[in-house]
Amino acid sequence: MIAALIGLPLLGATVLLLGGRRTNAWGHFLAVAMSAASFLLGAFLFLQMAGKSEEEREVGQHLFDWISVGAFQVPFGLHLDQLSIVFVLLITGVGTLIHIYSIGYMEHDPNRRRFFAYLNLFVAAMLLLVLADNYFLLYVGWEGVGLASYLLISFYQQKPTAAAAGKKAFIVNRVGDVGLSLAIMLMFVTFGTVTFEGVNAAAESGSSSAITWIGLALLLAACGKSAQFPLQSWLLDAMEGPTPVSALIHAATMVTAGVYLIVRAHAIFDLSETARTAVVIVGAITLLLGAFIGTAKDDIKKGLAGSTMSQIGYMILAAGLGPVGYVFAIFHLLTHGMFKAGLFLGAGSVMHGMHDDVNMRHYGALRTMMKITYATFGLGFLAIIGVPPFAGFWSKDEIIYVAFSQSMVIGLATLIGAGVTAFYMTRMMAMTFFGEARWEDDVHPHESPAIMTIPMIVLAFGSVFGGMAMLFVGDIEHWLEPVTGFAKPEHSVSHSVLIPITLAVVVGGALFAWLRYGRRPVPVTAPTDVRFLTRAARADAYGDALNEAVFMRPGQYLTRSLIWFDSKAVDGLVSGLAAATGGLSARARRLQNGYVRSYALTMLGGAVLIALVLLLVRL
Amino acid sequence: MLLTTLMLIPLIGSLVVFMLPAAKPTLAKQVALGFGVATLVGSVLMVIGLENSSGGLQHVESYDWIPAFGISWTLGVDGISASLIVMAAILVPVVIVAGWWDAENARRGTVKGFFALILALEVLIIGVFSANDLFLFYVFFEAMLFPIYFLIGRFGGPQRAYAAMKFLLYSLVGGLFMLASLIGLYVVSGRELGTGTFDFETLTTLNMDPATQKMLFLGFFFAFAVKAPMVPFHTWLPDATAEATPGTSTLLVGVLDKVGTFGMLHFLLPIFPEASKFYAPAIIVLAVISIFYGALLAIGQTDVMRLVAFTSISHFGFIVLGIFVMTSQGLSGSSFYMVNHGFSTGALFLVMGYLVSRRGSKRIADFGGVQKVAPILTGVFLISGLSGLALPGMSSFISEFLVLAGTYAVNPIAAIIATFGIVLAAVYILWLYQRMMTGVPSKEVEETVTEISRRELVAIAPVLAIIIALGFVPQVALNVINPAVEQVQTYVGVTDPEAAVVVEGSGS
């Protein structure tokens, strides 16, 4: 049953990729059906699990023995528990909605079939990632989603920027993969096993240095996949992909895999204060960095991408706080998955009506032209900035609360982040839906068809009720507790003090943005005489410039010098030696003229020589 | 008799093809393909007949050849050599189908000659992997040079003569060192046993003093390091692959070069255990250098064939690394790596060949935008490339990770450094893909590059299927390889290090 969750979308991808043009006409329907079937199966398994007592909820499925070399024993096994099932619902639920949306969005694309094949492939790989029962199999899903991400970012392959962006995402993620590889090797060397069960059971007997290094290696992996500092630079470029891809992969699911990894490996992080601290620092830096970048973007998708980095920073930070934070990291991941997917689909709907223009300076006053998009985007906006009782309020408030319980500095970082979030999101709302119309005459903004707006409406419901439903109906804290552990923080600022403060900061950020972008006219071209901070934010805080200076240019220099060295020094030396030792080159020239007979003669001479030597040895 | 018979199939095939009338090139191709497939069937039967419980030599046959010098026709296989033979037997028909028109396109030599040479090469490949008399091994090792020399020198590109001669000279010099060591070994065995011998299993029982071991080891190692090839003995390889036909490159890099690493694993470790342990740290350093050197040079290449050759130098670094860490994961990983690399690099060479034959240029800069005109060919390119960068889900990932994990257990620093090689692998493959396949096609590309033909697809599809299948069921191969690896470990006298924490009931 568990394997079928993965098998259905995998089958869809295989049929569409191998079937070729024959499947063009109905391929997208098959893809939607496979994703939806996987969702229904997931929902069934969820209800089944919910009906069981707490101890019986975890189920496994051993498919076959995958690898067995000496002590390196890895099963091809799946594992469904309270943590993985919520991911299954998120991936297949949001995934199916985005499949449906894409029917409309990709309607006129000549490569629509391939697009849907890749989407199905992504869903299958992501499900494998969250259902694997060991780190090595998780790695296959981990790289599988990376592949799907690569294929979909560079989906418009004729565009050089898209091709470059896909490659960049893959390569930066490979740096993270080094971390995952090393973590698995360390687990194998330390515990002799790489299964979740085995590592969890053995973790306490591992040396503290080994545990810390495993934790740090896992953090490196998470930084790559979840676009956390210092491996964040690929996510903004990843917006080159079609917008549904940005919604599904680069907002709701794949980029949150790092959070899953850390929470899944909680047995390691529980034991290492150092590793947890590193996680918190990375999360705090990224949440501020992402929000900062988001404040200056005119490209609606890049603004949302900065926001995604920032929101995942919140999750990573929460995960780094240990048992007090794991469940809230996942809680925020789930609410974010709904409202951010909604926001991205909204952005896609706006682009759809604006000739694929992504520059918000060319928008304005769209609320009357696109009523449904405006309403759903607006609800997502209320959810992300954390207005009660919308989804983001519940999850983000808990993270801020727990952060303050651990450290004042970290608490303040989350609080400032909330204010900046309100600023850039309000700026986005104002520039897109309010103010005066700034588009050209030949653009005719219009609402998207129902096949696109219905998924947006469904996700908007999630933005409104998702948080409350999970907290009060699903009781997410206790649902996840058997897997991740859960502890109430000992002391913190009380909720009754913190909530008003947080709301005041949020309203302040929003008001500031409204005064600057809602009340004043927005210039159609971005002003250039701006302060350093704005320039820095526009340049993604110089992340690319840094990569280029530290890795790319020295790397190119090294490669060029090595090529020179190889042809001049290594090859030259050997050729020189050959020439020096008795006219080999002269003989070579003769042979090149075709006198292979003389070579045969040489060989014969060699054979005679061998025979002679052997005879001498005998004597 | 089984192995000799297996060699006879392509030998007869080669002779038959050679004697066919030159005016009937298609018949020559068909007959060659038939014998190639027959050899494949035979080799599969051979591997099915192996007892997986035993790590020693199987299907052993031994006849006196030159008894005066203790030279015998001794053939036998273990799991490692058997899987390499099957890999080669799969690649030969693939290369025949993929290179169907290569001989005509070369406009030199006869068509039947080309295919007869490929089959002759297969005879020697089976011989070199199954020879267990060291003199016999040496004979095959040197004889293999001839068919390749002619395949490059007669059917290759404009610089073919230079490339073929360079290949030959490098190999011959390496071979001379091996010959010197071989004679030395014979002398030592004579001193120890009364009569000298070249028999592999007998030689493993010698009690050589470490100083002698170290000297003799170096001669063999040099020959194998040239063949493998390791930095700094590698410069012949890019030149050879740049001039050879894609099929020849596939067999040269995918199969023949494995004789180097196979020799290290099968002969050096068991016969010179002390010397192997003594030199291991230095060789590990050399292997790690090869990984990065090959990868960085691959990134900087402007010629597709040379680029693939340099990626192989990087991959051979991984293989040598796994061998000299001497853990079961390292050794099995390297053995499996040899098999996977044959398929993976073969696929890359073939797909590059498809592109080069269309565009008439090996320069990367002459391509671009191929995805627009040939989407299926682009997909084939991508899968081959992803296998080359060891994407999880492909067979090459399993072997690369086994090598790294096996290395970590005994030499964490080497493992950590080598792991960063995976980033460079992504760079050289994906940047190549970006430059050749994405973007808008130029006028020349649009005019010349056509979609993959049915024949080309039939040739490469089985290779891609194997790459993916072995990623999910690697144990099919590992079950054959593991016992042989245990046997090697027994010869050397090493065991795997224990995990720091041993938990009962963990694993499976």
mmCIF file with all atom_site columns, N, CA, C and O in Angstrom, chain B residues 118-148:
data_model
loop_
_atom_site.group_PDB
_atom_site.id
_atom_site.type_symbol
_atom_site.label_atom_id
_atom_site.label_alt_id
_atom_site.label_comp_id
_atom_site.label_asym_id
_atom_site.label_entity_id
_atom_site.label_seq_id
_atom_site.pdbx_PDB_ins_code
_atom_site.Cartn_x
_atom_site.Cartn_y
_atom_site.Cartn_z
_atom_site.occupancy
_atom_site.B_iso_or_equiv
_atom_site.pdbx_formal_charge
_atom_site.auth_seq_id
_atom_site.auth_comp_id
_atom_site.auth_asym_id
_atom_site.auth_atom_id
_atom_site.pdbx_PDB_model_num
ATOM 1   N N  . ILE B 1 118 ? 37.103 -5.912  -34.086 1.00 0.00 ? 118 ILE B N  1
ATOM 2   C CA . ILE B 1 118 ? 36.337 -5.797  -32.839 1.00 0.00 ? 118 ILE B CA 1
ATOM 3   C C  . ILE B 1 118 ? 36.154 -7.171  -32.206 1.00 0.00 ? 118 ILE B C  1
ATOM 4   O O  . ILE B 1 118 ? 36.330 -7.346  -30.989 1.00 0.00 ? 118 ILE B O  1
ATOM 5   N N  . LEU B 1 119 ? 35.840 -8.154  -33.041 1.00 0.00 ? 119 LEU B N  1
ATOM 6   C CA . LEU B 1 119 ? 35.661 -9.505  -32.485 1.00 0.00 ? 119 LEU B CA 1
ATOM 7   C C  . LEU B 1 119 ? 36.991 -10.065 -31.978 1.00 0.00 ? 119 LEU B C  1
ATOM 8   O O  . LEU B 1 119 ? 37.054 -10.743 -30.948 1.00 0.00 ? 119 LEU B O  1
ATOM 9   N N  . ALA B 1 120 ? 38.073 -9.767  -32.702 1.00 0.00 ? 120 ALA B N  1
ATOM 10  C CA . ALA B 1 120 ? 39.386 -10.231 -32.251 1.00 0.00 ? 120 ALA B CA 1
ATOM 11  C C  . ALA B 1 120 ? 39.714 -9.623  -30.896 1.00 0.00 ? 120 ALA B C  1
ATOM 12  O O  . ALA B 1 120 ? 40.251 -10.284 -29.996 1.00 0.00 ? 120 ALA B O  1
ATOM 13  N N  . LEU B 1 121 ? 39.357 -8.359  -30.765 1.00 0.00 ? 121 LEU B N  1
ATOM 14  C CA . LEU B 1 121 ? 39.577 -7.691  -29.484 1.00 0.00 ? 121 LEU B CA 1
ATOM 15  C C  . LEU B 1 121 ? 38.797 -8.391  -28.375 1.00 0.00 ? 121 LEU B C  1
ATOM 16  O O  . LEU B 1 121 ? 39.293 -8.569  -27.252 1.00 0.00 ? 121 LEU B O  1
ATOM 17  N N  . GLU B 1 122 ? 37.580 -8.822  -28.692 1.00 0.00 ? 122 GLU B N  1
ATOM 18  C CA . GLU B 1 122 ? 36.766 -9.474  -27.669 1.00 0.00 ? 122 GLU B CA 1
ATOM 19  C C  . GLU B 1 122 ? 37.422 -10.780 -27.202 1.00 0.00 ? 122 GLU B C  1
ATOM 20  O O  . GLU B 1 122 ? 37.388 -11.114 -26.022 1.00 0.00 ? 122 GLU B O  1
ATOM 21  N N  . VAL B 1 123 ? 38.022 -11.502 -28.131 1.00 0.00 ? 123 VAL B N  1
ATOM 22  C CA . VAL B 1 123 ? 38.729 -12.732 -27.761 1.00 0.00 ? 123 VAL B CA 1
ATOM 23  C C  . VAL B 1 123 ? 39.768 -12.415 -26.684 1.00 0.00 ? 123 VAL B C  1
ATOM 24  O O  . VAL B 1 123 ? 39.855 -13.074 -25.644 1.00 0.00 ? 123 VAL B O  1
ATOM 25  N N  . LEU B 1 124 ? 40.554 -11.365 -26.960 1.00 0.00 ? 124 LEU B N  1
ATOM 26  C CA . LEU B 1 124 ? 41.637 -11.028 -26.054 1.00 0.00 ? 124 LEU B CA 1
ATOM 27  C C  . LEU B 1 124 ? 41.121 -10.472 -24.726 1.00 0.00 ? 124 LEU B C  1
ATOM 28  O O  . LEU B 1 124 ? 41.735 -10.659 -23.673 1.00 0.00 ? 124 LEU B O  1
ATOM 29  N N  . ILE B 1 125 ? 39.971 -9.789  -24.783 1.00 0.00 ? 125 ILE B N  1
ATOM 30  C CA . ILE B 1 125 ? 39.381 -9.264  -23.549 1.00 0.00 ? 125 ILE B CA 1
ATOM 31  C C  . ILE B 1 125 ? 38.998 -10.428 -22.632 1.00 0.00 ? 125 ILE B C  1
ATOM 32  O O  . ILE B 1 125 ? 39.309 -10.426 -21.433 1.00 0.00 ? 125 ILE B O  1
ATOM 33  N N  . ILE B 1 126 ? 38.316 -11.421 -23.202 1.00 0.00 ? 126 ILE B N  1
ATOM 34  C CA . ILE B 1 126 ? 37.949 -12.584 -22.378 1.00 0.00 ? 126 ILE B CA 1
ATOM 35  C C  . ILE B 1 126 ? 39.220 -13.235 -21.850 1.00 0.00 ? 126 ILE B C  1
ATOM 36  O O  . ILE B 1 126 ? 39.303 -13.609 -20.670 1.00 0.00 ? 126 ILE B O  1
ATOM 37  N N  . GLY B 1 127 ? 40.231 -13.314 -22.707 1.00 0.00 ? 127 GLY B N  1
ATOM 38  C CA . GLY B 1 127 ? 41.477 -13.935 -22.297 1.00 0.00 ? 127 GLY B CA 1
ATOM 39  C C  . GLY B 1 127 ? 42.147 -13.193 -21.150 1.00 0.00 ? 127 GLY B C  1
ATOM 40  O O  . GLY B 1 127 ? 42.551 -13.792 -20.158 1.00 0.00 ? 127 GLY B O  1
ATOM 41  N N  . VAL B 1 128 ? 42.232 -11.877 -21.278 1.00 0.00 ? 128 VAL B N  1
ATOM 42  C CA . VAL B 1 128 ? 42.991 -11.124 -20.277 1.00 0.00 ? 128 VAL B CA 1
ATOM 43  C C  . VAL B 1 128 ? 42.290 -11.150 -18.915 1.00 0.00 ? 128 VAL B C  1
ATOM 44  O O  . VAL B 1 128 ? 42.939 -11.150 -17.877 1.00 0.00 ? 128 VAL B O  1
ATOM 45  N N  . PHE B 1 129 ? 40.950 -11.196 -18.915 1.00 0.00 ? 129 PHE B N  1
ATOM 46  C CA . PHE B 1 129 ? 40.242 -11.233 -17.633 1.00 0.00 ? 129 PHE B CA 1
ATOM 47  C C  . PHE B 1 129 ? 40.213 -12.627 -17.014 1.00 0.00 ? 129 PHE B C  1
ATOM 48  O O  . PHE B 1 129 ? 39.959 -12.774 -15.820 1.00 0.00 ? 129 PHE B O  1
ATOM 49  N N  . SER B 1 130 ? 40.419 -13.653 -17.844 1.00 0.00 ? 130 SER B N  1
ATOM 50  C CA . SER B 1 130 ? 40.320 -14.989 -17.248 1.00 0.00 ? 130 SER B CA 1
ATOM 51  C C  . SER B 1 130 ? 41.677 -15.687 -17.133 1.00 0.00 ? 130 SER B C  1
ATOM 52  O O  . SER B 1 130 ? 41.760 -16.760 -16.538 1.00 0.00 ? 130 SER B O  1
ATOM 53  N N  . ALA B 1 131 ? 42.738 -15.074 -17.666 1.00 0.00 ? 131 ALA B N  1
ATOM 54  C CA . ALA B 1 131 ? 44.056 -15.707 -17.566 1.00 0.00 ? 131 ALA B CA 1
ATOM 55  C C  . ALA B 1 131 ? 44.512 -15.729 -16.115 1.00 0.00 ? 131 ALA B C  1
ATOM 56  O O  . ALA B 1 131 ? 44.484 -14.713 -15.439 1.00 0.00 ? 131 ALA B O  1
ATOM 57  N N  . ASN B 1 132 ? 44.913 -16.881 -15.650 1.00 0.00 ? 132 ASN B N  1
ATOM 58  C CA . ASN B 1 132 ? 45.423 -16.947 -14.290 1.00 0.00 ? 132 ASN B CA 1
ATOM 59  C C  . ASN B 1 132 ? 46.810 -17.562 -14.236 1.00 0.00 ? 132 ASN B C  1
ATOM 60  O O  . ASN B 1 132 ? 47.259 -18.032 -13.205 1.00 0.00 ? 132 ASN B O  1
ATOM 61  N N  . ASP B 1 133 ? 47.436 -17.524 -15.409 1.00 0.00 ? 133 ASP B N  1
ATOM 62  C CA . ASP B 1 133 ? 48.867 -17.746 -15.474 1.00 0.00 ? 133 ASP B CA 1
ATOM 63  C C  . ASP B 1 133 ? 49.424 -16.370 -15.837 1.00 0.00 ? 133 ASP B C  1
ATOM 64  O O  . ASP B 1 133 ? 48.969 -15.759 -16.813 1.00 0.00 ? 133 ASP B O  1
ATOM 65  N N  . LEU B 1 134 ? 50.374 -15.885 -15.061 1.00 0.00 ? 134 LEU B N  1
ATOM 66  C CA . LEU B 1 134 ? 50.760 -14.492 -15.264 1.00 0.00 ? 134 LEU B CA 1
ATOM 67  C C  . LEU B 1 134 ? 51.433 -14.249 -16.603 1.00 0.00 ? 134 LEU B C  1
ATOM 68  O O  . LEU B 1 134 ? 51.335 -13.157 -17.169 1.00 0.00 ? 134 LEU B O  1
ATOM 69  N N  . PHE B 1 135 ? 52.098 -15.277 -17.125 1.00 0.00 ? 135 PHE B N  1
ATOM 70  C CA . PHE B 1 135 ? 52.704 -15.111 -18.444 1.00 0.00 ? 135 PHE B CA 1
ATOM 71  C C  . PHE B 1 135 ? 51.617 -15.000 -19.512 1.00 0.00 ? 135 PHE B C  1
ATOM 72  O O  . PHE B 1 135 ? 51.669 -14.148 -20.394 1.00 0.00 ? 135 PHE B O  1
ATOM 73  N N  . LEU B 1 136 ? 50.640 -15.855 -19.368 1.00 0.00 ? 136 LEU B N  1
ATOM 74  C CA . LEU B 1 136 ? 49.506 -15.820 -20.295 1.00 0.00 ? 136 LEU B CA 1
ATOM 75  C C  . LEU B 1 136 ? 48.814 -14.461 -20.231 1.00 0.00 ? 136 LEU B C  1
ATOM 76  O O  . LEU B 1 136 ? 48.454 -13.868 -21.249 1.00 0.00 ? 136 LEU B O  1
ATOM 77  N N  . PHE B 1 137 ? 48.650 -13.959 -18.998 1.00 0.00 ? 137 PHE B N  1
ATOM 78  C CA . PHE B 1 137 ? 48.043 -12.641 -18.800 1.00 0.00 ? 137 PHE B CA 1
ATOM 79  C C  . PHE B 1 137 ? 48.859 -11.587 -19.536 1.00 0.00 ? 137 PHE B C  1
ATOM 80  O O  . PHE B 1 137 ? 48.317 -10.729 -20.232 1.00 0.00 ? 137 PHE B O  1
ATOM 81  N N  . TYR B 1 138 ? 50.201 -11.687 -19.408 1.00 0.00 ? 138 TYR B N  1
ATOM 82  C CA . TYR B 1 138 ? 51.065 -10.721 -20.067 1.00 0.00 ? 138 TYR B CA 1
ATOM 83  C C  . TYR B 1 138 ? 50.895 -10.776 -21.589 1.00 0.00 ? 138 TYR B C  1
ATOM 84  O O  . TYR B 1 138 ? 50.828 -9.734  -22.256 1.00 0.00 ? 138 TYR B O  1
ATOM 85  N N  . VAL B 1 139 ? 50.793 -11.990 -22.097 1.00 0.00 ? 139 VAL B N  1
ATOM 86  C CA . VAL B 1 139 ? 50.623 -12.137 -23.547 1.00 0.00 ? 139 VAL B CA 1
ATOM 87  C C  . VAL B 1 139 ? 49.334 -11.463 -24.012 1.00 0.00 ? 139 VAL B C  1
ATOM 88  O O  . VAL B 1 139 ? 49.324 -10.686 -24.970 1.00 0.00 ? 139 VAL B O  1
ATOM 89  N N  . PHE B 1 140 ? 48.236 -11.732 -23.303 1.00 0.00 ? 140 PHE B N  1
ATOM 90  C CA . PHE B 1 140 ? 46.970 -11.092 -23.676 1.00 0.00 ? 140 PHE B CA 1
ATOM 91  C C  . PHE B 1 140 ? 47.055 -9.585  -23.504 1.00 0.00 ? 140 PHE B C  1
ATOM 92  O O  . PHE B 1 140 ? 46.551 -8.800  -24.307 1.00 0.00 ? 140 PHE B O  1
ATOM 93  N N  . PHE B 1 141 ? 47.682 -9.174  -22.418 1.00 0.00 ? 141 PHE B N  1
ATOM 94  C CA . PHE B 1 141 ? 47.814 -7.753  -22.079 1.00 0.00 ? 141 PHE B CA 1
ATOM 95  C C  . PHE B 1 141 ? 48.483 -7.003  -23.224 1.00 0.00 ? 141 PHE B C  1
ATOM 96  O O  . PHE B 1 141 ? 48.054 -5.918  -23.625 1.00 0.00 ? 141 PHE B O  1
ATOM 97  N N  . GLU B 1 142 ? 49.550 -7.609  -23.775 1.00 0.00 ? 142 GLU B N  1
ATOM 98  C CA . GLU B 1 142 ? 50.258 -6.951  -24.877 1.00 0.00 ? 142 GLU B CA 1
ATOM 99  C C  . GLU B 1 142 ? 49.536 -7.145  -26.204 1.00 0.00 ? 142 GLU B C  1
ATOM 100 O O  . GLU B 1 142 ? 49.462 -6.221  -27.015 1.00 0.00 ? 142 GLU B O  1
ATOM 101 N N  . ALA B 1 143 ? 48.969 -8.338  -26.393 1.00 0.00 ? 143 ALA B N  1
ATOM 102 C CA . ALA B 1 143 ? 48.331 -8.618  -27.680 1.00 0.00 ? 143 ALA B CA 1
ATOM 103 C C  . ALA B 1 143 ? 47.118 -7.722  -27.909 1.00 0.00 ? 143 ALA B C  1
ATOM 104 O O  . ALA B 1 143 ? 46.804 -7.357  -29.040 1.00 0.00 ? 143 ALA B O  1
ATOM 105 N N  . MET B 1 144 ? 46.457 -7.350  -26.812 1.00 0.00 ? 144 MET B N  1
ATOM 106 C CA . MET B 1 144 ? 45.299 -6.461  -26.902 1.00 0.00 ? 144 MET B CA 1
ATOM 107 C C  . MET B 1 144 ? 45.630 -5.158  -27.617 1.00 0.00 ? 144 MET B C  1
ATOM 108 O O  . MET B 1 144 ? 44.755 -4.512  -28.178 1.00 0.00 ? 144 MET B O  1
ATOM 109 N N  . LEU B 1 145 ? 46.898 -4.750  -27.543 1.00 0.00 ? 145 LEU B N  1
ATOM 110 C CA . LEU B 1 145 ? 47.278 -3.476  -28.145 1.00 0.00 ? 145 LEU B CA 1
ATOM 111 C C  . LEU B 1 145 ? 47.065 -3.483  -29.651 1.00 0.00 ? 145 LEU B C  1
ATOM 112 O O  . LEU B 1 145 ? 46.726 -2.464  -30.239 1.00 0.00 ? 145 LEU B O  1
ATOM 113 N N  . PHE B 1 146 ? 47.257 -4.655  -30.274 1.00 0.00 ? 146 PHE B N  1
ATOM 114 C CA . PHE B 1 146 ? 47.208 -4.696  -31.745 1.00 0.00 ? 146 PHE B CA 1
ATOM 115 C C  . PHE B 1 146 ? 45.857 -4.289  -32.317 1.00 0.00 ? 146 PHE B C  1
ATOM 116 O O  . PHE B 1 146 ? 45.803 -3.375  -33.139 1.00 0.00 ? 146 PHE B O  1
ATOM 117 N N  . PRO B 1 147 ? 44.776 -4.980  -31.939 1.00 0.00 ? 147 PRO B N  1
ATOM 118 C CA . PRO B 1 147 ? 43.496 -4.583  -32.532 1.00 0.00 ? 147 PRO B CA 1
ATOM 119 C C  . PRO B 1 147 ? 43.170 -3.115  -32.276 1.00 0.00 ? 147 PRO B C  1
ATOM 120 O O  . PRO B 1 147 ? 42.685 -2.425  -33.185 1.00 0.00 ? 147 PRO B O  1
ATOM 121 N N  . ILE B 1 148 ? 43.466 -2.633  -31.066 1.00 0.00 ? 148 ILE B N  1
ATOM 122 C CA . ILE B 1 148 ? 43.158 -1.236  -30.775 1.00 0.00 ? 148 ILE B CA 1
ATOM 123 C C  . ILE B 1 148 ? 44.033 -0.317  -31.628 1.00 0.00 ? 148 ILE B C  1
ATOM 124 O O  . ILE B 1 148 ? 43.561 0.685   -32.178 1.00 0.00 ? 148 ILE B O  1
#
